[in-house]
Amino acid sequence: MINILIIYLLVLLLFKFIDNNYLRFLLLILIAIYCIWFFKIKKKKLILILLLTLSTVITEIIFIKYFKNSWKYYNNDIVNVPYWLYPLWFICIIFILEIYKIFI
């Protein structure tokens, strides 16, 4: 659990001190790769996480595009969402699954 908190704080610090979307994207990709290694995520689970990541980002795109008074991103790079959103959701889903394992 402490490892999840450390990675979470690292992500928060990344967003606090880095404004460049591309650099955020690259650093989040590195954190995501570290999470895959650290939590020993196997291929089948990795595919599930990738599908969940894609579905969460697509949901955000739909909400931004078709629903009034939803959120928006100031720096929208790919279909109204920033690059960094993909690896951020990926990391969040890993956290959810790992926390779920702790409490089961």
PDB file of C-alpha atoms in Angstrom:
ATOM      1  CA  MET A   1       0.000   0.000   0.000  1.00  0.00           C
ATOM      2  CA  ILE A   2       2.881   2.353   0.770  1.00  0.00           C
ATOM      3  CA  ASN A   3       4.207   1.877  -2.759  1.00  0.00           C
ATOM      4  CA  ILE A   4       0.886   2.985  -4.222  1.00  0.00           C
ATOM      5  CA  LEU A   5       0.969   6.113  -2.059  1.00  0.00           C
ATOM      6  CA  ILE A   6       4.534   6.913  -3.111  1.00  0.00           C
ATOM      7  CA  ILE A   7       3.699   6.546  -6.802  1.00  0.00           C
ATOM      8  CA  TYR A   8       0.527   8.594  -6.269  1.00  0.00           C
ATOM      9  CA  LEU A   9       2.521  11.408  -4.655  1.00  0.00           C
ATOM     10  CA  LEU A  10       5.043  11.225  -7.486  1.00  0.00           C
ATOM     11  CA  VAL A  11       2.231  11.713 -10.020  1.00  0.00           C
ATOM     12  CA  LEU A  12       0.861  14.671  -8.035  1.00  0.00           C
ATOM     13  CA  LEU A  13       4.302  16.281  -7.900  1.00  0.00           C
ATOM     14  CA  LEU A  14       4.758  15.692 -11.607  1.00  0.00           C
ATOM     15  CA  PHE A  15       1.585  17.652 -12.361  1.00  0.00           C
ATOM     16  CA  LYS A  16       2.447  20.353  -9.820  1.00  0.00           C
ATOM     17  CA  PHE A  17       5.883  21.139 -11.240  1.00  0.00           C
ATOM     18  CA  ILE A  18       5.706  20.194 -14.929  1.00  0.00           C
ATOM     19  CA  ASP A  19       3.478  22.161 -17.297  1.00  0.00           C
ATOM     20  CA  ASN A  20       4.582  20.700 -20.604  1.00  0.00           C
ATOM     21  CA  ASN A  21       2.013  18.141 -21.808  1.00  0.00           C
ATOM     22  CA  TYR A  22       4.522  16.131 -23.810  1.00  0.00           C
ATOM     23  CA  LEU A  23       6.937  15.866 -20.883  1.00  0.00           C
ATOM     24  CA  ARG A  24       4.071  14.890 -18.574  1.00  0.00           C
ATOM     25  CA  PHE A  25       3.115  12.203 -21.085  1.00  0.00           C
ATOM     26  CA  LEU A  26       6.643  10.792 -21.257  1.00  0.00           C
ATOM     27  CA  LEU A  27       7.109  10.755 -17.487  1.00  0.00           C
ATOM     28  CA  LEU A  28       3.718   9.130 -16.946  1.00  0.00           C
ATOM     29  CA  ILE A  29       4.633   6.461 -19.506  1.00  0.00           C
ATOM     30  CA  LEU A  30       7.774   5.745 -17.470  1.00  0.00           C
ATOM     31  CA  ILE A  31       5.733   5.541 -14.266  1.00  0.00           C
ATOM     32  CA  ALA A  32       3.241   3.233 -16.004  1.00  0.00           C
ATOM     33  CA  ILE A  33       6.060   0.950 -17.164  1.00  0.00           C
ATOM     34  CA  TYR A  34       7.440   0.939 -13.631  1.00  0.00           C
ATOM     35  CA  CYS A  35       3.976  -0.016 -12.303  1.00  0.00           C
ATOM     36  CA  ILE A  36       3.773  -2.908 -14.774  1.00  0.00           C
ATOM     37  CA  TRP A  37       7.151  -4.147 -13.554  1.00  0.00           C
ATOM     38  CA  PHE A  38       6.640  -3.462  -9.849  1.00  0.00           C
ATOM     39  CA  PHE A  39       3.166  -5.008  -9.579  1.00  0.00           C
ATOM     40  CA  LYS A  40       4.219  -7.890 -11.880  1.00  0.00           C
ATOM     41  CA  ILE A  41       1.274  -7.406 -14.222  1.00  0.00           C
ATOM     42  CA  LYS A  42       0.833 -10.355 -16.538  1.00  0.00           C
ATOM     43  CA  LYS A  43      -0.229 -10.163 -20.187  1.00  0.00           C
ATOM     44  CA  LYS A  44      -3.920 -10.996 -19.643  1.00  0.00           C
ATOM     45  CA  LYS A  45      -4.295  -8.393 -16.893  1.00  0.00           C
ATOM     46  CA  LEU A  46      -2.345  -5.874 -18.974  1.00  0.00           C
ATOM     47  CA  ILE A  47      -4.808  -6.293 -21.842  1.00  0.00           C
ATOM     48  CA  LEU A  48      -7.690  -5.729 -19.415  1.00  0.00           C
ATOM     49  CA  ILE A  49      -6.035  -2.568 -18.077  1.00  0.00           C
ATOM     50  CA  LEU A  50      -5.439  -1.273 -21.609  1.00  0.00           C
ATOM     51  CA  LEU A  51      -9.097  -1.894 -22.531  1.00  0.00           C
ATOM     52  CA  LEU A  52     -10.292  -0.161 -19.372  1.00  0.00           C
ATOM     53  CA  THR A  53      -7.949   2.746 -20.062  1.00  0.00           C
ATOM     54  CA  LEU A  54      -9.285   3.104 -23.580  1.00  0.00           C
ATOM     55  CA  SER A  55     -12.883   2.958 -22.363  1.00  0.00           C
ATOM     56  CA  THR A  56     -12.308   5.626 -19.701  1.00  0.00           C
ATOM     57  CA  VAL A  57     -10.673   7.992 -22.173  1.00  0.00           C
ATOM     58  CA  ILE A  58     -13.416   7.381 -24.758  1.00  0.00           C
ATOM     59  CA  THR A  59     -15.997   8.141 -22.060  1.00  0.00           C
ATOM     60  CA  GLU A  60     -14.264  11.436 -21.328  1.00  0.00           C
ATOM     61  CA  ILE A  61     -14.181  12.276 -25.036  1.00  0.00           C
ATOM     62  CA  ILE A  62     -17.926  11.572 -25.313  1.00  0.00           C
ATOM     63  CA  PHE A  63     -18.740  13.688 -22.267  1.00  0.00           C
ATOM     64  CA  ILE A  64     -16.604  16.587 -23.452  1.00  0.00           C
ATOM     65  CA  LYS A  65     -17.988  16.499 -26.969  1.00  0.00           C
ATOM     66  CA  TYR A  66     -21.682  15.761 -26.451  1.00  0.00           C
ATOM     67  CA  PHE A  67     -22.728  16.891 -22.979  1.00  0.00           C
ATOM     68  CA  LYS A  68     -23.035  20.530 -22.039  1.00  0.00           C
ATOM     69  CA  ASN A  69     -21.471  21.802 -18.848  1.00  0.00           C
ATOM     70  CA  SER A  70     -19.033  18.928 -18.610  1.00  0.00           C
ATOM     71  CA  TRP A  71     -15.346  19.461 -18.038  1.00  0.00           C
ATOM     72  CA  LYS A  72     -12.822  20.487 -20.673  1.00  0.00           C
ATOM     73  CA  TYR A  73      -9.071  20.498 -21.009  1.00  0.00           C
ATOM     74  CA  TYR A  74      -7.198  23.653 -21.939  1.00  0.00           C
ATOM     75  CA  ASN A  75      -4.500  21.748 -23.786  1.00  0.00           C
ATOM     76  CA  ASN A  76      -6.370  19.163 -25.791  1.00  0.00           C
ATOM     77  CA  ASP A  77      -3.933  17.213 -27.929  1.00  0.00           C
ATOM     78  CA  ILE A  78      -5.825  14.123 -29.138  1.00  0.00           C
ATOM     79  CA  VAL A  79      -9.586  14.314 -29.747  1.00  0.00           C
ATOM     80  CA  ASN A  80     -10.214  16.960 -27.061  1.00  0.00           C
ATOM     81  CA  VAL A  81      -8.047  15.312 -24.397  1.00  0.00           C
ATOM     82  CA  PRO A  82      -4.359  15.762 -23.553  1.00  0.00           C
ATOM     83  CA  TYR A  83      -1.713  13.115 -24.289  1.00  0.00           C
ATOM     84  CA  TRP A  84      -1.060  12.506 -20.627  1.00  0.00           C
ATOM     85  CA  LEU A  85      -4.626  11.410 -19.907  1.00  0.00           C
ATOM     86  CA  TYR A  86      -4.025   7.941 -21.383  1.00  0.00           C
ATOM     87  CA  PRO A  87      -1.134   6.896 -19.120  1.00  0.00           C
ATOM     88  CA  LEU A  88      -2.739   8.682 -16.156  1.00  0.00           C
ATOM     89  CA  TRP A  89      -5.885   6.558 -16.472  1.00  0.00           C
ATOM     90  CA  PHE A  90      -3.680   3.496 -16.984  1.00  0.00           C
ATOM     91  CA  ILE A  91      -1.912   4.178 -13.677  1.00  0.00           C
ATOM     92  CA  CYS A  92      -5.208   4.908 -11.892  1.00  0.00           C
ATOM     93  CA  ILE A  93      -6.688   1.609 -13.041  1.00  0.00           C
ATOM     94  CA  ILE A  94      -3.608  -0.259 -11.821  1.00  0.00           C
ATOM     95  CA  PHE A  95      -4.017   1.465  -8.445  1.00  0.00           C
ATOM     96  CA  ILE A  96      -7.691   0.501  -8.253  1.00  0.00           C
ATOM     97  CA  LEU A  97      -6.938  -3.143  -9.062  1.00  0.00           C
ATOM     98  CA  GLU A  98      -4.023  -3.319  -6.620  1.00  0.00           C
ATOM     99  CA  ILE A  99      -6.005  -1.704  -3.795  1.00  0.00           C
ATOM    100  CA  TYR A 100      -8.855  -4.103  -4.538  1.00  0.00           C
ATOM    101  CA  LYS A 101      -6.433  -7.033  -4.114  1.00  0.00           C
ATOM    102  CA  ILE A 102      -5.401  -5.715  -0.707  1.00  0.00           C
ATOM    103  CA  PHE A 103      -8.963  -5.630   0.606  1.00  0.00           C
ATOM    104  CA  ILE A 104     -10.112  -8.972  -0.795  1.00  0.00           C
TER     105      ILE A 104
END
